[in-house]
Tab-separated table of C-alpha atoms in Angstrom:
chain	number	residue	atom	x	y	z
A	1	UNK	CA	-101.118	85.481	-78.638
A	2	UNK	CA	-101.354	87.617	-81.984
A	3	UNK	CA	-105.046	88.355	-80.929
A	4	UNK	CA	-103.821	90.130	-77.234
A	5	UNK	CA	-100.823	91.442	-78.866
A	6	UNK	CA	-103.173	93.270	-81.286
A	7	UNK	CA	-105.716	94.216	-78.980
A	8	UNK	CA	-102.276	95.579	-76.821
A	9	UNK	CA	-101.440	97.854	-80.296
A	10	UNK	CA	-105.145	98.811	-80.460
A	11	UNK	CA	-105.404	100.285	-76.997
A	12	UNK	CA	-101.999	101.970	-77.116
A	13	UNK	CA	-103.032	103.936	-80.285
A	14	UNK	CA	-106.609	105.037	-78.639
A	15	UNK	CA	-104.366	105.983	-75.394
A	16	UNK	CA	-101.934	107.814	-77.898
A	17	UNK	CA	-104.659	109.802	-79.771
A	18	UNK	CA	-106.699	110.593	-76.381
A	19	UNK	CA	-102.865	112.330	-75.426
A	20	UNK	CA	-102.328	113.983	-78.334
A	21	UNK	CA	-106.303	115.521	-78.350
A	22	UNK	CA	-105.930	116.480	-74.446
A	23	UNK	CA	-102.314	118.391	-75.502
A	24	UNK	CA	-104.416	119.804	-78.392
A	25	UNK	CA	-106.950	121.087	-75.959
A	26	UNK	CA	-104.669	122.742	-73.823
A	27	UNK	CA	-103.127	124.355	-76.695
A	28	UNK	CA	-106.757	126.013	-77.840
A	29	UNK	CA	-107.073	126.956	-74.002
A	30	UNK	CA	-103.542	128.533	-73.675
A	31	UNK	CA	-105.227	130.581	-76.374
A	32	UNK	CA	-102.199	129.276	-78.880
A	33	UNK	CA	-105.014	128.644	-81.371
A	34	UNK	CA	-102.808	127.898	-84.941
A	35	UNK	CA	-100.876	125.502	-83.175
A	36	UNK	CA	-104.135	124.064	-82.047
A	37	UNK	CA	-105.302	124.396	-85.037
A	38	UNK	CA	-102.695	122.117	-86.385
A	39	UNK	CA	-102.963	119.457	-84.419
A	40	UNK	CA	-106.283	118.761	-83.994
A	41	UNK	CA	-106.577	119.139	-88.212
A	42	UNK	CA	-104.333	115.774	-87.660
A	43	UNK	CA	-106.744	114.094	-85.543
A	44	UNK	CA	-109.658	114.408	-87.148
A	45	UNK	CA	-107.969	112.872	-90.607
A	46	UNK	CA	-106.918	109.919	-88.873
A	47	UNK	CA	-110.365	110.106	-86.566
A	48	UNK	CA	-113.111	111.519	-88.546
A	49	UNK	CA	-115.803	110.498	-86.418
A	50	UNK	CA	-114.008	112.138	-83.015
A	51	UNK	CA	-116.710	115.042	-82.506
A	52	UNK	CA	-114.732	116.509	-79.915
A	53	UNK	CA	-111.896	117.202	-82.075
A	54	UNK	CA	-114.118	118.533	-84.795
A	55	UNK	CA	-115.295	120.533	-81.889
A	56	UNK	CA	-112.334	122.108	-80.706
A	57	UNK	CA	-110.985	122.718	-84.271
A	58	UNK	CA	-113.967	124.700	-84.977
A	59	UNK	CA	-113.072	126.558	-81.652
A	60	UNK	CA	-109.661	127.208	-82.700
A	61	UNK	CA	-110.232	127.683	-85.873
A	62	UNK	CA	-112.697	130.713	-84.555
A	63	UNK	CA	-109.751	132.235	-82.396
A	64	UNK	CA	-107.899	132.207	-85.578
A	65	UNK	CA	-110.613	134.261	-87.099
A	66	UNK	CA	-111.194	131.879	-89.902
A	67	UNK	CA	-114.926	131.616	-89.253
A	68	UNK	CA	-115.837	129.893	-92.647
A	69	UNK	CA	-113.648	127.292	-91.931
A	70	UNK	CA	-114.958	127.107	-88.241
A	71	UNK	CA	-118.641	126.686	-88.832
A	72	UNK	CA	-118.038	123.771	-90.855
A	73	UNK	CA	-115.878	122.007	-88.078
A	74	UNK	CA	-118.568	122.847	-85.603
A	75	UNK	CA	-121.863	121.461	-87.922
A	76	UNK	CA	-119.578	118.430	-88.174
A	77	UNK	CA	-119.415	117.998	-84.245
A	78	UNK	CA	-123.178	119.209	-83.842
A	79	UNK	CA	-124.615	116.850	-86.673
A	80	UNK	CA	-122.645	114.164	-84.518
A	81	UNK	CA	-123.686	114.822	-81.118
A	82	UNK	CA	-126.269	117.485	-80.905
A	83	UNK	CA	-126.384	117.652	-77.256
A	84	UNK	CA	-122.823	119.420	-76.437
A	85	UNK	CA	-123.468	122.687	-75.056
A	86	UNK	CA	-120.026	123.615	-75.844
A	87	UNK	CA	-121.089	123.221	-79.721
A	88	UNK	CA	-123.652	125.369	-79.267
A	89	UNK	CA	-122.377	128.548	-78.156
A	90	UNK	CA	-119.367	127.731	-80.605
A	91	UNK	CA	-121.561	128.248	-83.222
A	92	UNK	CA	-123.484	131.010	-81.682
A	93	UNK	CA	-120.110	132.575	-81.715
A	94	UNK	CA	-119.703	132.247	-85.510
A	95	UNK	CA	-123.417	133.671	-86.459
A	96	UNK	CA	-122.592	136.670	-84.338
A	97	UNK	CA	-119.079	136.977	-86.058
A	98	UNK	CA	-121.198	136.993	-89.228
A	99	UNK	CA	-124.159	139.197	-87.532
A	100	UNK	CA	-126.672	136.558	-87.826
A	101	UNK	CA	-127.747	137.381	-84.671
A	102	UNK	CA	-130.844	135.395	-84.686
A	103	UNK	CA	-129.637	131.980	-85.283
A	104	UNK	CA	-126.860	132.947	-82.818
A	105	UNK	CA	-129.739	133.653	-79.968
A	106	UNK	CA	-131.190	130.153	-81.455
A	107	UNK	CA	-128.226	128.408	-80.579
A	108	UNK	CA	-127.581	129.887	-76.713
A	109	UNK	CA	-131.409	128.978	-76.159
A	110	UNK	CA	-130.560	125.295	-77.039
A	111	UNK	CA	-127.072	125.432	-74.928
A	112	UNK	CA	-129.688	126.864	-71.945
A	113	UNK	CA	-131.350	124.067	-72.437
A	114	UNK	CA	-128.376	121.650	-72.233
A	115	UNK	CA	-126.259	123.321	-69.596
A	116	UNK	CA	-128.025	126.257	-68.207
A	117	UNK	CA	-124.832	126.440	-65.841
A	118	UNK	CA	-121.991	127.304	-68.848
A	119	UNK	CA	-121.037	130.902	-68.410
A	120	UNK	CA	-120.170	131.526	-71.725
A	121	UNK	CA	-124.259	131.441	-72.606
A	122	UNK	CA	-125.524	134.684	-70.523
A	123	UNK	CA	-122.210	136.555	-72.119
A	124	UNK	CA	-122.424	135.552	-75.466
A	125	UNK	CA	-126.608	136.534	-75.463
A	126	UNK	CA	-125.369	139.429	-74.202
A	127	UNK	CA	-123.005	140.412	-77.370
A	128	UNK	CA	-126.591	139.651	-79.592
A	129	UNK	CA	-128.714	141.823	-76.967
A	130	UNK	CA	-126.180	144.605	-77.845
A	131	UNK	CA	-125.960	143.621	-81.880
A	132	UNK	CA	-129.922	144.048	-81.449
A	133	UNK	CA	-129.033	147.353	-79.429
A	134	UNK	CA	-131.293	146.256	-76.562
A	135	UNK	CA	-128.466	147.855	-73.910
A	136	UNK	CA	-130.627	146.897	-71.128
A	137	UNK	CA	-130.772	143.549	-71.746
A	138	UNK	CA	-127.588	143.239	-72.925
A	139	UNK	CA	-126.729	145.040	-69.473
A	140	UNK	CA	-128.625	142.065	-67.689
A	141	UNK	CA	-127.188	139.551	-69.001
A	142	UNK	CA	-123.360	140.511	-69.103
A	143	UNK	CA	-123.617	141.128	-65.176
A	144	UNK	CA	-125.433	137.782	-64.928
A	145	UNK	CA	-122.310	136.198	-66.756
A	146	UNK	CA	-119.861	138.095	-64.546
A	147	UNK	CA	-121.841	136.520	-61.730
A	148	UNK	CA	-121.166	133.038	-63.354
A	149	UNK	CA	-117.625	133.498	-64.357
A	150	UNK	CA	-115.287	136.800	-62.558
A	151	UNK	CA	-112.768	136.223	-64.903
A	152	UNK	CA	-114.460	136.965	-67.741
A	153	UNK	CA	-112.709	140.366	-68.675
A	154	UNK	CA	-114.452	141.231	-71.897
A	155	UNK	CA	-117.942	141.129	-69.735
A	156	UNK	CA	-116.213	144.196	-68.362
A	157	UNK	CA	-115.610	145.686	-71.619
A	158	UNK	CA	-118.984	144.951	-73.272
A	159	UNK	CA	-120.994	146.371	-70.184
A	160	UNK	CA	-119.087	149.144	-70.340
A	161	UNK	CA	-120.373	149.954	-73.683
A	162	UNK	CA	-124.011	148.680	-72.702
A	163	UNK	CA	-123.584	151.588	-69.882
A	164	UNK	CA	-122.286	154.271	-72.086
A	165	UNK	CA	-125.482	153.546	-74.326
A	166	UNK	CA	-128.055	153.388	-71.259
A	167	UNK	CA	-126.523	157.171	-69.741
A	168	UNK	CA	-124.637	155.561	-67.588
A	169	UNK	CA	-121.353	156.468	-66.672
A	170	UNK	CA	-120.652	156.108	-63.493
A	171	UNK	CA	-120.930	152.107	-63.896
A	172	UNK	CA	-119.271	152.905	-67.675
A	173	UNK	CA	-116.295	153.900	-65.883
A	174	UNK	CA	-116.691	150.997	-63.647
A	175	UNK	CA	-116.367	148.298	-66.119
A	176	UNK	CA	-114.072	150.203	-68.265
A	177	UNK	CA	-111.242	150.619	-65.565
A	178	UNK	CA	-111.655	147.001	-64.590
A	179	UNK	CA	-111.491	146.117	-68.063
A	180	UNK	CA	-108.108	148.118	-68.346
A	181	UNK	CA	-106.913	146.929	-65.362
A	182	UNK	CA	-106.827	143.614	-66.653
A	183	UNK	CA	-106.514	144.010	-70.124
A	184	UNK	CA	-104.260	146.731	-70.945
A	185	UNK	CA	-102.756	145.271	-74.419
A	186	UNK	CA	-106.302	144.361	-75.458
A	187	UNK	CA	-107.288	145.883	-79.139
A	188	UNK	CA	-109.723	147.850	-77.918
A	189	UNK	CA	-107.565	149.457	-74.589
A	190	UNK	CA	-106.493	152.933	-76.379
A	191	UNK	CA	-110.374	153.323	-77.243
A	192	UNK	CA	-111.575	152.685	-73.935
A	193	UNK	CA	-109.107	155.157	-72.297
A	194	UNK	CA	-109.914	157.905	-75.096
A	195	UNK	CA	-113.608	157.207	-73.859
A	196	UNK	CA	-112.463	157.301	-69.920
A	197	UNK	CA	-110.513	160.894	-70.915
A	198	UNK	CA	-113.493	162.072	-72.534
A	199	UNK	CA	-115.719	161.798	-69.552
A	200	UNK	CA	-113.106	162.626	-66.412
């Protein structure tokens, strides 16, 4: 009887923690990353071997722009289970942050080779095409991750700048006014419409 009744208090925890990690989750995807951030810090203290906590720390931790503190959460996860795509391009995300462009392209071309289907890979090679100011490249493979993924606004944005660099400006203006259209509280909106005034 003590043996089921354990085994009862043992699966209710493992229930409890799976809620509490799926809540955290939605927080780093409502984009409420220091609340995130919070919780998922409690998770992995009381479950240091859960790499998809570590995981999704490091992600949050990376919204919060505390990228120090992020690449350490997202080695932990990696050294754990190296074959989460989702790891990857996490730390891509931080090299490019730091301009280490090369170990950023490193880790998309091992996320390629894990999930060639995540969107987040053609957009984020993009942002080190354009760090490596090859626009046409860059170009390439923003439009192949708006293919993948429409709702990605900041494609918009970051071919828009690819555009301006190739001469373009009639698909400048494109991206730009999409990108406004969607994002008009963004950081970088006043920029973008001193750049659309410039050229109208």
């Amino acid at each position: 009887m003590k043996h089921i009744l354990l085994s009862f208090v043992l699966a209710a925890g493992t229930l409890a923690a799976a809620a509490d990690l799926q809540q955290a989750v939605s927080l780093y995807n409502e984009k409420k990353y220091a609340e995130a951030s919070a919780m998922l810090k409690e998770i992995t203290r009381d479950e240091p071997d859960n790499t998809e906590a570590h995981q999704y720390l490091g992600l949050s931790l990376l919204g919060e722009k505390k990228t120090a503190e992020a690449l350490r959460e997202l080695q932990a996860a990696d050294k754990a289970e190296s074959k989460s795509d989702k790891t990857k391009v996490g730390l891509a995300r931080v090299y490019i942050e730091q301009k280490n462009l090369d170990k950023a392209k490193a880790e998309l071309t091992e996320a390629a080779g894990i999930n060639a289907d995540n969107p987040e890979i053609p957009y984020y090679e993009g942002l080190v095409a354009l760090g490596k100011k090859q626009h046409a490249e860059a170009a390439r493979l923003l439009e192949k991750a708006l293919e993948m993924n429409a709702e990605n606004d900041y494609a918009h944005y970051y071919l828009g700048v690819a555009y301006s660099s190739l001469k373009r400006p009639d698909k400048m203006v494109d991206h730009f006014e999409t990108f406004l259209k969607r994002q008009p509280d963004a950081p970088e909106a006043e920029r973008v419409q001193s750049v659309l005034r410039a050229v109208r």
